[in-house]
CSV table of C-alpha atoms and ligand atoms in Angstrom, one decimal:
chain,number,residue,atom,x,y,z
U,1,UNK,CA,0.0,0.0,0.0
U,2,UNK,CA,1.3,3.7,-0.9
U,3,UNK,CA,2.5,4.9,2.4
U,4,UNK,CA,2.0,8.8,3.6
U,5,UNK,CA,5.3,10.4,3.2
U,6,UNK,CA,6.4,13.7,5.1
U,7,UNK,CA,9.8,15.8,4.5
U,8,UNK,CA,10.5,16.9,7.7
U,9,UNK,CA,13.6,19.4,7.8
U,10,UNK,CA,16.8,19.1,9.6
U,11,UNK,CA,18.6,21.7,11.8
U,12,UNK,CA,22.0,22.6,11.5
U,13,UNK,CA,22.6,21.0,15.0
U,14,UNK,CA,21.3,17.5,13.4
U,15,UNK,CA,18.1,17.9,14.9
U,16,UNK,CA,14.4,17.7,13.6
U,17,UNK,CA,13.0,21.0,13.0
U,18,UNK,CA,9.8,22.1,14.4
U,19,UNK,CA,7.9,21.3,11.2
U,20,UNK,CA,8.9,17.8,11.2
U,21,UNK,CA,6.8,17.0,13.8
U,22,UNK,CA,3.8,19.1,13.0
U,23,UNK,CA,3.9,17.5,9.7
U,24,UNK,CA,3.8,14.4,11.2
U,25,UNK,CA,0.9,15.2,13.2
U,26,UNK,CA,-1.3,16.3,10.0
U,27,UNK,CA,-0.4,13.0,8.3
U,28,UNK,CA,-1.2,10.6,11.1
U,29,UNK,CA,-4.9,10.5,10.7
U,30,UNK,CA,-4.4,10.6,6.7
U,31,UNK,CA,-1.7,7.4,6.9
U,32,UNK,CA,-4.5,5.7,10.0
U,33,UNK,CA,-7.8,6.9,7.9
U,34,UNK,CA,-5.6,5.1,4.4
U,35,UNK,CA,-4.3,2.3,6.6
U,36,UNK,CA,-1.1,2.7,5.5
U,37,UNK,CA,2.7,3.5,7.0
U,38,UNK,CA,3.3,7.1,8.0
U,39,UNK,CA,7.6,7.6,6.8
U,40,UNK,CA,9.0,10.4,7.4
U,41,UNK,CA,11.9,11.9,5.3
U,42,UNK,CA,15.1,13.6,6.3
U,43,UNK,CA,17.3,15.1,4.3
U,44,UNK,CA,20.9,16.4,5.2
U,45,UNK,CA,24.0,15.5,5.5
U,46,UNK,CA,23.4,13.6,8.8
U,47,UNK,CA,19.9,13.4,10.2
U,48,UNK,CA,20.2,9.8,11.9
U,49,UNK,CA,19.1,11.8,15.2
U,50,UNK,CA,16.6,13.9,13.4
U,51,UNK,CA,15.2,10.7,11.8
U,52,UNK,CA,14.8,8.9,15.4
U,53,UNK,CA,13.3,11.5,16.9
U,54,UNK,CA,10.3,11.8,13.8
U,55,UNK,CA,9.6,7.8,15.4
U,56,UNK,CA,9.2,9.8,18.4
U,57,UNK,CA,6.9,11.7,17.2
U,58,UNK,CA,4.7,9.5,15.4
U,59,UNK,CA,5.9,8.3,12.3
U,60,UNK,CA,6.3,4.4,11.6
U,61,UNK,CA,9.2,4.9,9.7
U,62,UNK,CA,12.1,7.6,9.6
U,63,UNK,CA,14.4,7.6,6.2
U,64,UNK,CA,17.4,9.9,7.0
U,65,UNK,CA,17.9,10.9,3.5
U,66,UNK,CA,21.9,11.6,4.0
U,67,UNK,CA,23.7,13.3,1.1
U,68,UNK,CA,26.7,15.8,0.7
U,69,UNK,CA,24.5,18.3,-1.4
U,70,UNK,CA,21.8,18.4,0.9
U,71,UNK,CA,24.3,20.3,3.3
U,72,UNK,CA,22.5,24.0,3.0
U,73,UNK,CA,18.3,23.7,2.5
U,74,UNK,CA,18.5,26.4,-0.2
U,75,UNK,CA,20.4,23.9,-2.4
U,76,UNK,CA,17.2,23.2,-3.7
U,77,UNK,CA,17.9,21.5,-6.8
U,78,UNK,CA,19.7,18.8,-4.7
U,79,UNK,CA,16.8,18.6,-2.5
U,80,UNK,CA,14.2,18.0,-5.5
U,81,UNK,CA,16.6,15.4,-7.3
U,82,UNK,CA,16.9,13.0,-3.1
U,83,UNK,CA,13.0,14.1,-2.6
U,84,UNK,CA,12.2,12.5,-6.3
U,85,UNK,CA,14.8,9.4,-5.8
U,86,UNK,CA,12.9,8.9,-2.0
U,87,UNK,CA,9.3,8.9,-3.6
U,88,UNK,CA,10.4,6.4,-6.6
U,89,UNK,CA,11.8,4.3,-4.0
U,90,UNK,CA,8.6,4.2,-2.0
U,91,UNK,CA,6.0,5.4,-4.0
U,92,UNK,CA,4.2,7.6,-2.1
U,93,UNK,CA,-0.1,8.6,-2.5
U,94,UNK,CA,1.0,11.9,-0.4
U,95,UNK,CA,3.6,13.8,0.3
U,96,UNK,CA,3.6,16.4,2.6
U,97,UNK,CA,6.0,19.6,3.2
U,98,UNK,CA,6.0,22.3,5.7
U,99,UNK,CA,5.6,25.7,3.4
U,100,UNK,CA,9.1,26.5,4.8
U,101,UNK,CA,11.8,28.2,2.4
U,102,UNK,CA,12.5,24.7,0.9
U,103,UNK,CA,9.1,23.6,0.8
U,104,UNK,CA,7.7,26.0,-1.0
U,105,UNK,CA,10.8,25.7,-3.6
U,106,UNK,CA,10.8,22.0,-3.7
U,107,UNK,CA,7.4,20.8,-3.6
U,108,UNK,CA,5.9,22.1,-6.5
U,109,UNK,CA,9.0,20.8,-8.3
U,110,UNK,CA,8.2,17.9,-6.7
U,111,UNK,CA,4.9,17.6,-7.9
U,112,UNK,CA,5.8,18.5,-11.8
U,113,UNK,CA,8.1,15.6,-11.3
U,114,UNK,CA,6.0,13.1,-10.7
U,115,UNK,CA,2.8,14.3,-12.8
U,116,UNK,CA,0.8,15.5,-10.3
U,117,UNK,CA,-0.3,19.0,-9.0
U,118,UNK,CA,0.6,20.7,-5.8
U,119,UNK,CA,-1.4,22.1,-3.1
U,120,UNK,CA,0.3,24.8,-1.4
U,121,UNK,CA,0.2,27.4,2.1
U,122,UNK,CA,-2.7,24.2,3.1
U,123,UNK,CA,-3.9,25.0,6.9
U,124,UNK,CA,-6.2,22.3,7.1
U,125,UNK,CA,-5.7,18.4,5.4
U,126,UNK,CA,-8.3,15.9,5.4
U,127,UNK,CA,-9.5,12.4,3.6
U,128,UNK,CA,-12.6,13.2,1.8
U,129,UNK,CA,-15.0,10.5,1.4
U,130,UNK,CA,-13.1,8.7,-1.1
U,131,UNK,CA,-10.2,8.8,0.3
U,132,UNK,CA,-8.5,10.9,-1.7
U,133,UNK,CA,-6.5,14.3,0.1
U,134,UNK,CA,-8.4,17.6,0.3
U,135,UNK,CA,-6.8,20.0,1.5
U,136,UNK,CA,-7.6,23.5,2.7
U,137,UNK,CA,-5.9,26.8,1.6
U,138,UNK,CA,-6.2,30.1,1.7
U,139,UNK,CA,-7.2,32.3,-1.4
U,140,UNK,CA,-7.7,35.7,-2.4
U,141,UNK,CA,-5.0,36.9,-0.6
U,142,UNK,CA,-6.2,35.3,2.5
U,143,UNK,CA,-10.2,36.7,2.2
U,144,UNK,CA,-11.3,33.2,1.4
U,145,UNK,CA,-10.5,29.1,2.2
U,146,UNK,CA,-11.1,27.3,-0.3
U,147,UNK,CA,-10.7,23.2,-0.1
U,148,UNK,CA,-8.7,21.9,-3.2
U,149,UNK,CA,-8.4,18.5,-4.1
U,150,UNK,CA,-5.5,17.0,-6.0
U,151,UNK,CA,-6.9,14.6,-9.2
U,152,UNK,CA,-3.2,13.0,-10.2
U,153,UNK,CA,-2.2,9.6,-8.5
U,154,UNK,CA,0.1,11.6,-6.2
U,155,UNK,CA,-1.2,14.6,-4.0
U,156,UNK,CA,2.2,17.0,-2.6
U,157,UNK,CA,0.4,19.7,-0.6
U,158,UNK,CA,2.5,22.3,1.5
U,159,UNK,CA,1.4,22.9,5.2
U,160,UNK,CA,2.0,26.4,6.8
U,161,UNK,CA,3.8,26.3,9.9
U,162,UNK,CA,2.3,26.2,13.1
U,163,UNK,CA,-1.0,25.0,11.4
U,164,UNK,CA,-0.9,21.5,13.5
U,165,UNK,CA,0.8,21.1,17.2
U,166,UNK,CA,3.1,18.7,16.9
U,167,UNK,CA,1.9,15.2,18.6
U,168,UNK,CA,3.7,14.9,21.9
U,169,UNK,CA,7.4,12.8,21.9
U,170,UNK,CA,7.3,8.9,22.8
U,171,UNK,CA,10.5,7.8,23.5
U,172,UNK,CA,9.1,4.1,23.9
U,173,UNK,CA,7.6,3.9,19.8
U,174,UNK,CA,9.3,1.6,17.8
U,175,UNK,CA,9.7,2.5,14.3
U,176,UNK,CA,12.6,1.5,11.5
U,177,UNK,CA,14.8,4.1,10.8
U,178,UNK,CA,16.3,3.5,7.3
U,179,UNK,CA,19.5,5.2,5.7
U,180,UNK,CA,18.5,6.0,2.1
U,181,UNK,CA,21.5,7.7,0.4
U,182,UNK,CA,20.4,9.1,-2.8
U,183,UNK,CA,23.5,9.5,-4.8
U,184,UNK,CA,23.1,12.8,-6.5
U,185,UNK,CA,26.1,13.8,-8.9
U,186,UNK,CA,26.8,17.6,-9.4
U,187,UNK,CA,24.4,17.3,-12.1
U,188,UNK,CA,21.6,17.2,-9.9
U,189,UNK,CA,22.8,20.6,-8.5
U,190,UNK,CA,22.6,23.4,-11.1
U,191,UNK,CA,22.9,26.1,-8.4
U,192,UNK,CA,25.6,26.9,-5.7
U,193,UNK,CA,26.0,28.6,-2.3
U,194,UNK,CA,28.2,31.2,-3.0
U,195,UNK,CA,28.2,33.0,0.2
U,196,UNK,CA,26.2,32.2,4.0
U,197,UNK,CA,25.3,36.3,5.3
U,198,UNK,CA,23.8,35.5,9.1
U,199,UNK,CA,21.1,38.2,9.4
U,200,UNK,CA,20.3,39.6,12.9
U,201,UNK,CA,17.0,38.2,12.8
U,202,UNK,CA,18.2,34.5,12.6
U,203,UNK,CA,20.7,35.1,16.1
U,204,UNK,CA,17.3,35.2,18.2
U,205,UNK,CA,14.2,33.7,17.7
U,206,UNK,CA,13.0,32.6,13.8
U,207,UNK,CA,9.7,34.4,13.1
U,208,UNK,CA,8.2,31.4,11.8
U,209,UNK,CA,9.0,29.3,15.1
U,210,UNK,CA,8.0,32.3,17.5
U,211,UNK,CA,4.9,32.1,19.7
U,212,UNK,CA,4.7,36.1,19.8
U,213,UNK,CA,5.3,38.6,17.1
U,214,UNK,CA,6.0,42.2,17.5
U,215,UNK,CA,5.0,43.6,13.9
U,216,UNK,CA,6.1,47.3,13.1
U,217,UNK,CA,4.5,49.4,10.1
U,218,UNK,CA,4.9,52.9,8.2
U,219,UNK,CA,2.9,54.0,11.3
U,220,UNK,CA,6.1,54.1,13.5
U,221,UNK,CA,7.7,56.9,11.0
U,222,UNK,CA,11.1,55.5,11.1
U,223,UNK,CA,13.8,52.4,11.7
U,224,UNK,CA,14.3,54.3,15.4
U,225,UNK,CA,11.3,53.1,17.1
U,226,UNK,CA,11.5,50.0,16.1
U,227,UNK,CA,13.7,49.3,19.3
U,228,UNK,CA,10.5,49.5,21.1
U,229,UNK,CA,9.2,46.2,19.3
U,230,UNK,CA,12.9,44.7,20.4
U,231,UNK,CA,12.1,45.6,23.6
U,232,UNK,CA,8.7,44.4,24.0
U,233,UNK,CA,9.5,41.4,21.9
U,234,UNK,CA,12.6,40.0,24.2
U,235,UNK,CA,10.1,40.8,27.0
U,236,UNK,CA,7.7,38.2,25.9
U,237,UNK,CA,10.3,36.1,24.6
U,238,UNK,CA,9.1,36.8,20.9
U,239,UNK,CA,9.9,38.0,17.5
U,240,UNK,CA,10.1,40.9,15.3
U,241,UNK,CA,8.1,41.4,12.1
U,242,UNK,CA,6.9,44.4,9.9
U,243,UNK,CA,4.9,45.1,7.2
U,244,UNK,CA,5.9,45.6,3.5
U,245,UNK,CA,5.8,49.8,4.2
U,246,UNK,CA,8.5,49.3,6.6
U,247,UNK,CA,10.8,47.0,4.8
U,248,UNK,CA,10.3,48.7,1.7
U,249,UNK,CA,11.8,51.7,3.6
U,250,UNK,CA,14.7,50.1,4.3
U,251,UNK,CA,13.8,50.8,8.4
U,252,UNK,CA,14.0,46.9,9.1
U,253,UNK,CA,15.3,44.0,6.7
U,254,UNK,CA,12.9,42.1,4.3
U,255,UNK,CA,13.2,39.0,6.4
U,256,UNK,CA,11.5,40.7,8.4
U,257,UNK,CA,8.1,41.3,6.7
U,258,UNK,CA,4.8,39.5,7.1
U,259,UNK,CA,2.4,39.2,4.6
U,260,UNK,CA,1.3,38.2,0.8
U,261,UNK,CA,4.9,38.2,-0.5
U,262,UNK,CA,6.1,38.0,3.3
U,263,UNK,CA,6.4,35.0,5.7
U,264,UNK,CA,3.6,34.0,7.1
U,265,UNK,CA,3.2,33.7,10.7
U,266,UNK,CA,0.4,32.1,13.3
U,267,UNK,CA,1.9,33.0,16.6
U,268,UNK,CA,-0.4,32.8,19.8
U,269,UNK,CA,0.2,37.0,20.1
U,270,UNK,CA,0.2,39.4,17.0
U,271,UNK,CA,0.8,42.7,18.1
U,272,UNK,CA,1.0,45.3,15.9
U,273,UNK,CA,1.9,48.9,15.6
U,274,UNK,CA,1.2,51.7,13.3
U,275,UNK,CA,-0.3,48.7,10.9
U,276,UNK,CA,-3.2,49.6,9.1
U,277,UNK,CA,-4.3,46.3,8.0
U,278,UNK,CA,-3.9,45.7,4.4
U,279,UNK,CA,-5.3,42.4,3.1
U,280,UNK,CA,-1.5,41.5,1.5
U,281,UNK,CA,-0.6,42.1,5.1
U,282,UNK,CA,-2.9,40.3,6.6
U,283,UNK,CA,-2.6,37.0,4.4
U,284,UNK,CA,0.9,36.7,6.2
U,285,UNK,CA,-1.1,36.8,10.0
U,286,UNK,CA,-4.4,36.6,10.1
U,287,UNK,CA,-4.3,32.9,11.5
U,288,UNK,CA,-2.8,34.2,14.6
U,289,UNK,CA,-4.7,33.1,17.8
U,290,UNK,CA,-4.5,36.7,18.9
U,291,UNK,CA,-4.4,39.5,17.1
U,292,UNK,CA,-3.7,43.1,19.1
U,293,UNK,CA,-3.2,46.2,17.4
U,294,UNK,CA,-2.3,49.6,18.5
U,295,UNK,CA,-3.1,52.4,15.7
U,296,UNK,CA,-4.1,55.8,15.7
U,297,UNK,CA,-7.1,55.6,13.2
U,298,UNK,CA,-9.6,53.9,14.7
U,299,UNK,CA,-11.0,52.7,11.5
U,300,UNK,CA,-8.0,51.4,10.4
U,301,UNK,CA,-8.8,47.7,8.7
U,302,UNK,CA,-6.3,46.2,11.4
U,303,UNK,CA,-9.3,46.5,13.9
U,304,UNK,CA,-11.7,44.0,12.0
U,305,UNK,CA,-9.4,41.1,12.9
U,306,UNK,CA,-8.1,42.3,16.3
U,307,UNK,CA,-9.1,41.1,19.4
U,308,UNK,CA,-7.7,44.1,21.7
U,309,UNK,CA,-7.0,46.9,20.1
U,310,UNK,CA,-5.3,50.3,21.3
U,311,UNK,CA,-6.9,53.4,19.1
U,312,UNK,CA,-4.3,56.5,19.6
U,313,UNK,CA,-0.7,57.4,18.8
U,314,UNK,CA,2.1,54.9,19.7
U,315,UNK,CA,4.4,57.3,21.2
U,316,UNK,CA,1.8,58.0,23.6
U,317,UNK,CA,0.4,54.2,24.3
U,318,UNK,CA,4.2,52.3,24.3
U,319,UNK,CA,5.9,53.8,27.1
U,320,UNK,CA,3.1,52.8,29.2
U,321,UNK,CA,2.9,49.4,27.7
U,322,UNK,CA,6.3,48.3,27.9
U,323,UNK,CA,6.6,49.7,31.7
U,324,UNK,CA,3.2,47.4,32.3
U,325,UNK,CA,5.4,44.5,30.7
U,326,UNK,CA,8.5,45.0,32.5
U,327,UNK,CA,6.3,44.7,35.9
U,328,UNK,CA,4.8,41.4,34.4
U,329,UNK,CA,7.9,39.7,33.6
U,330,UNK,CA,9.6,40.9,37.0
K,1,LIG,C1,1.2,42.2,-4.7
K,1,LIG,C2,1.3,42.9,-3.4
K,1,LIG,C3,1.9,42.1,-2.4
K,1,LIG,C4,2.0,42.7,-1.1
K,1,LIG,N1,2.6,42.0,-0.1
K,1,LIG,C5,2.7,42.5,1.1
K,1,LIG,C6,3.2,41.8,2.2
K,1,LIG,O1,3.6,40.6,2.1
K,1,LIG,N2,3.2,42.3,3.5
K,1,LIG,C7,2.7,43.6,3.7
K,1,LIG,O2,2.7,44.1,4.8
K,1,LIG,N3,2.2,44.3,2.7
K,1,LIG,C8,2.2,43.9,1.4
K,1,LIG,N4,1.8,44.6,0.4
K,1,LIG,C9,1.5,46.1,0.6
K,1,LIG,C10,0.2,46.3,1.3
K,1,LIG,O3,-0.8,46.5,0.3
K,1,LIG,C11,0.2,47.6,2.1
K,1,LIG,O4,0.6,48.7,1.3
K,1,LIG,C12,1.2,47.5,3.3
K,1,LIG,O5,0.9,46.4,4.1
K,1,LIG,C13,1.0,48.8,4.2
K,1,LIG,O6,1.9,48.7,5.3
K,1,LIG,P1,1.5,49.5,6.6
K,1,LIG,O7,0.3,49.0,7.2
K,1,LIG,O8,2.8,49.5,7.4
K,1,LIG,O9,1.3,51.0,6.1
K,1,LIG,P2,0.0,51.9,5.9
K,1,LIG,O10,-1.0,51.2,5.1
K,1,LIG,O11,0.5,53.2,5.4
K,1,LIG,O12,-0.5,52.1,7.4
K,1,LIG,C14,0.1,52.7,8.4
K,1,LIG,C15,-0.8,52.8,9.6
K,1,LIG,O13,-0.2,53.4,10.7
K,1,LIG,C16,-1.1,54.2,11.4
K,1,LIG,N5,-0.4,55.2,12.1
K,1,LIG,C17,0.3,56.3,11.5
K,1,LIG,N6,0.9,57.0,12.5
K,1,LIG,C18,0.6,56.4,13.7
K,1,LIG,C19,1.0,56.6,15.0
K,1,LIG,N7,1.8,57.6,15.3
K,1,LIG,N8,0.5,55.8,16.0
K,1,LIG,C20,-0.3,54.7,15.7
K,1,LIG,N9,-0.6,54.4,14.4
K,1,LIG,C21,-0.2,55.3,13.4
K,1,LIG,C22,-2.0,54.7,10.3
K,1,LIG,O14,-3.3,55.1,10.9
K,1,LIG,C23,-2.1,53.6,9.3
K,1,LIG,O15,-3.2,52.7,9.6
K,1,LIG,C24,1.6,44.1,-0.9
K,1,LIG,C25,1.0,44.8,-1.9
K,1,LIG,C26,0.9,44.2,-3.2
K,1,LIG,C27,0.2,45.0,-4.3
């Protein structure tokens, strides 16, 4: 039977990244609901420990997928050629990635591959009553969901991050864990890493992985008070974000910003100030638990989605709020 298969990602300390196992905890129903094995794929250049922990975390079977050109995630040619070489080995009826910088490279490559379609930014996937994979995605900018179904024999879908809690570890389940080495030659690799630039953003917290966000827009005027949003943000143990306006300005890089042609985030807390709301913005948030916004137009779009909001000038409302915060965390 065509198992499920999941391509978890490996950190650069050899360990599985946070989207392996909420990958894993979409596909178990789908792999149960089928009957079938649950693998789990990862790919690196040693991902033993990253594959045993996936058993941990629910999957029957762990493939560390160990290559010298899977070494940096953005070699994504080299991840497409192992990813296609795993799924001819097995044979797949679903693969799933997180929509992570590779996965939203390498799936749909993926998917063209093999001969099938892909599915991506899915917040939601399910067996429909024939058991083939529906999956539900966002459209119009993020207005609408809309359930897709994929026709082809094979259904890749991507899954935003932080749509499914991962399942919680078991160090006692027994799965297999299998080293698949997928022999890619240089041909497989048509592009190179020329040079690694460490942003500031990735010494603290990813914005992907954090459980708060501290979102900035034009609102703030300027880079300056955007030290405020540090502040707040290593008070709650968070991250920083910012809309398009901001990073467009050059105040804040664009690994920063949230949105449309952003990342897309789904923290517990979105604050946000001097945001007003756009709907390219809010594609990137708008499945946060929380939203909380602080603007000075009270009509401002922002305040459809927020739960709390704050309707006055941030130099007035910040000072307060981070003294308030600083009490808290005493
Ligand atoms: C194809 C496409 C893709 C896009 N992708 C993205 C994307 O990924 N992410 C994104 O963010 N945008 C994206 N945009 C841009 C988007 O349409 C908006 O232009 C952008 O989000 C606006 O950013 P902003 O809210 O910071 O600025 P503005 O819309 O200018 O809003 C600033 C807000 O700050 C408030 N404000 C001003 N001064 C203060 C103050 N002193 N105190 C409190 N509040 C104050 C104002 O009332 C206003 O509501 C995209 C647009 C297009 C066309």
């Amino acid at each position: 039977m065509p198992p499920v298969l999941i391509i978890g990602e490996v950190t650069p300390d050899g360990d599985a990244a946070s989207i392996t196992g909420e990958l894993i905890a979409a596909a178990r129903p789908l792999a149960d609901g089928l009957g079938v094995e649950l693998v789990a794929a990862l790919p690196g250049t040693s991902s033993q420990r990253a594959a045993a922990t996936a058993i941990t975390l629910g999957a029957d079977k762990a493939y560390a997928v160990e290559d010298p050109f899977l070494d940096d995630p953005s070699a994504f040619d080299a991840h497409v050629a192992a990813a296609q070489k795993l799924c001819q080995e097995i044979g797949p009826s679903i693969v799933l990635f997180g929509r992570t910088i590779t996965g939203r490279d390498v799936a749909p490559r993926l998917a063209f591959r093999l001969g099938t379609c892909a599915a991506n930014d899915c917040v939601e996937v399910k067996l429909d009553s024939d058991q083939r994979l529906a999956a539900l995605r966002p459209v119009f900018g993020g207005s609408a969901l809309a359930w897709v179904r994929c026709l082809g024999d094979v259904a890749v879908v991507t899954v935003r991050a932080k749509a499914y809690e991962p399942l919680e570890a078991d160090a006692t389940r027994k799965g297999e864990v299998v080293n698949f080495s997928p022999g890619l030659g240089r041909d497989a690799v048509k592009s190179r890493l020329v040079e690694r630039v460490k942003e500031d953003q990735t010494q603290g917290l990813r914005l992907e992985d954090a459980r708060i966000v501290v979102s900035g827009g034009r609102g703030l005027g300027g880079p300056d008070p955007f030290v405020h949003l540090e502040e707040i943000a290593k008070l709650l143990g968070g991250a920083v974000g910012a809309s398009r306006a901001a990073c467009d300005a050059g105040w804040v890089p664009a690994t920063l910003q949230v949105g449309l042609t952003g990342k897309t985030v789904t923290p517990d807390l979105y604050l946000t100030v001097g945001i007003s709301g756009a709907s390219q913005h809010m594609a990137g948030c708008a499945a946060s638990k929380n939203i909380v916004s602080i603007n000075k137009d009270g009509d401002a779009n922002i305040f459809k989605e927020a739960r709390f909001g704050a309707v006055g000038d941030w130099k007035n409302i910040l000072p307060a709020f981070i003294e308030q915060l600083q009490e808290l965390v005493k």
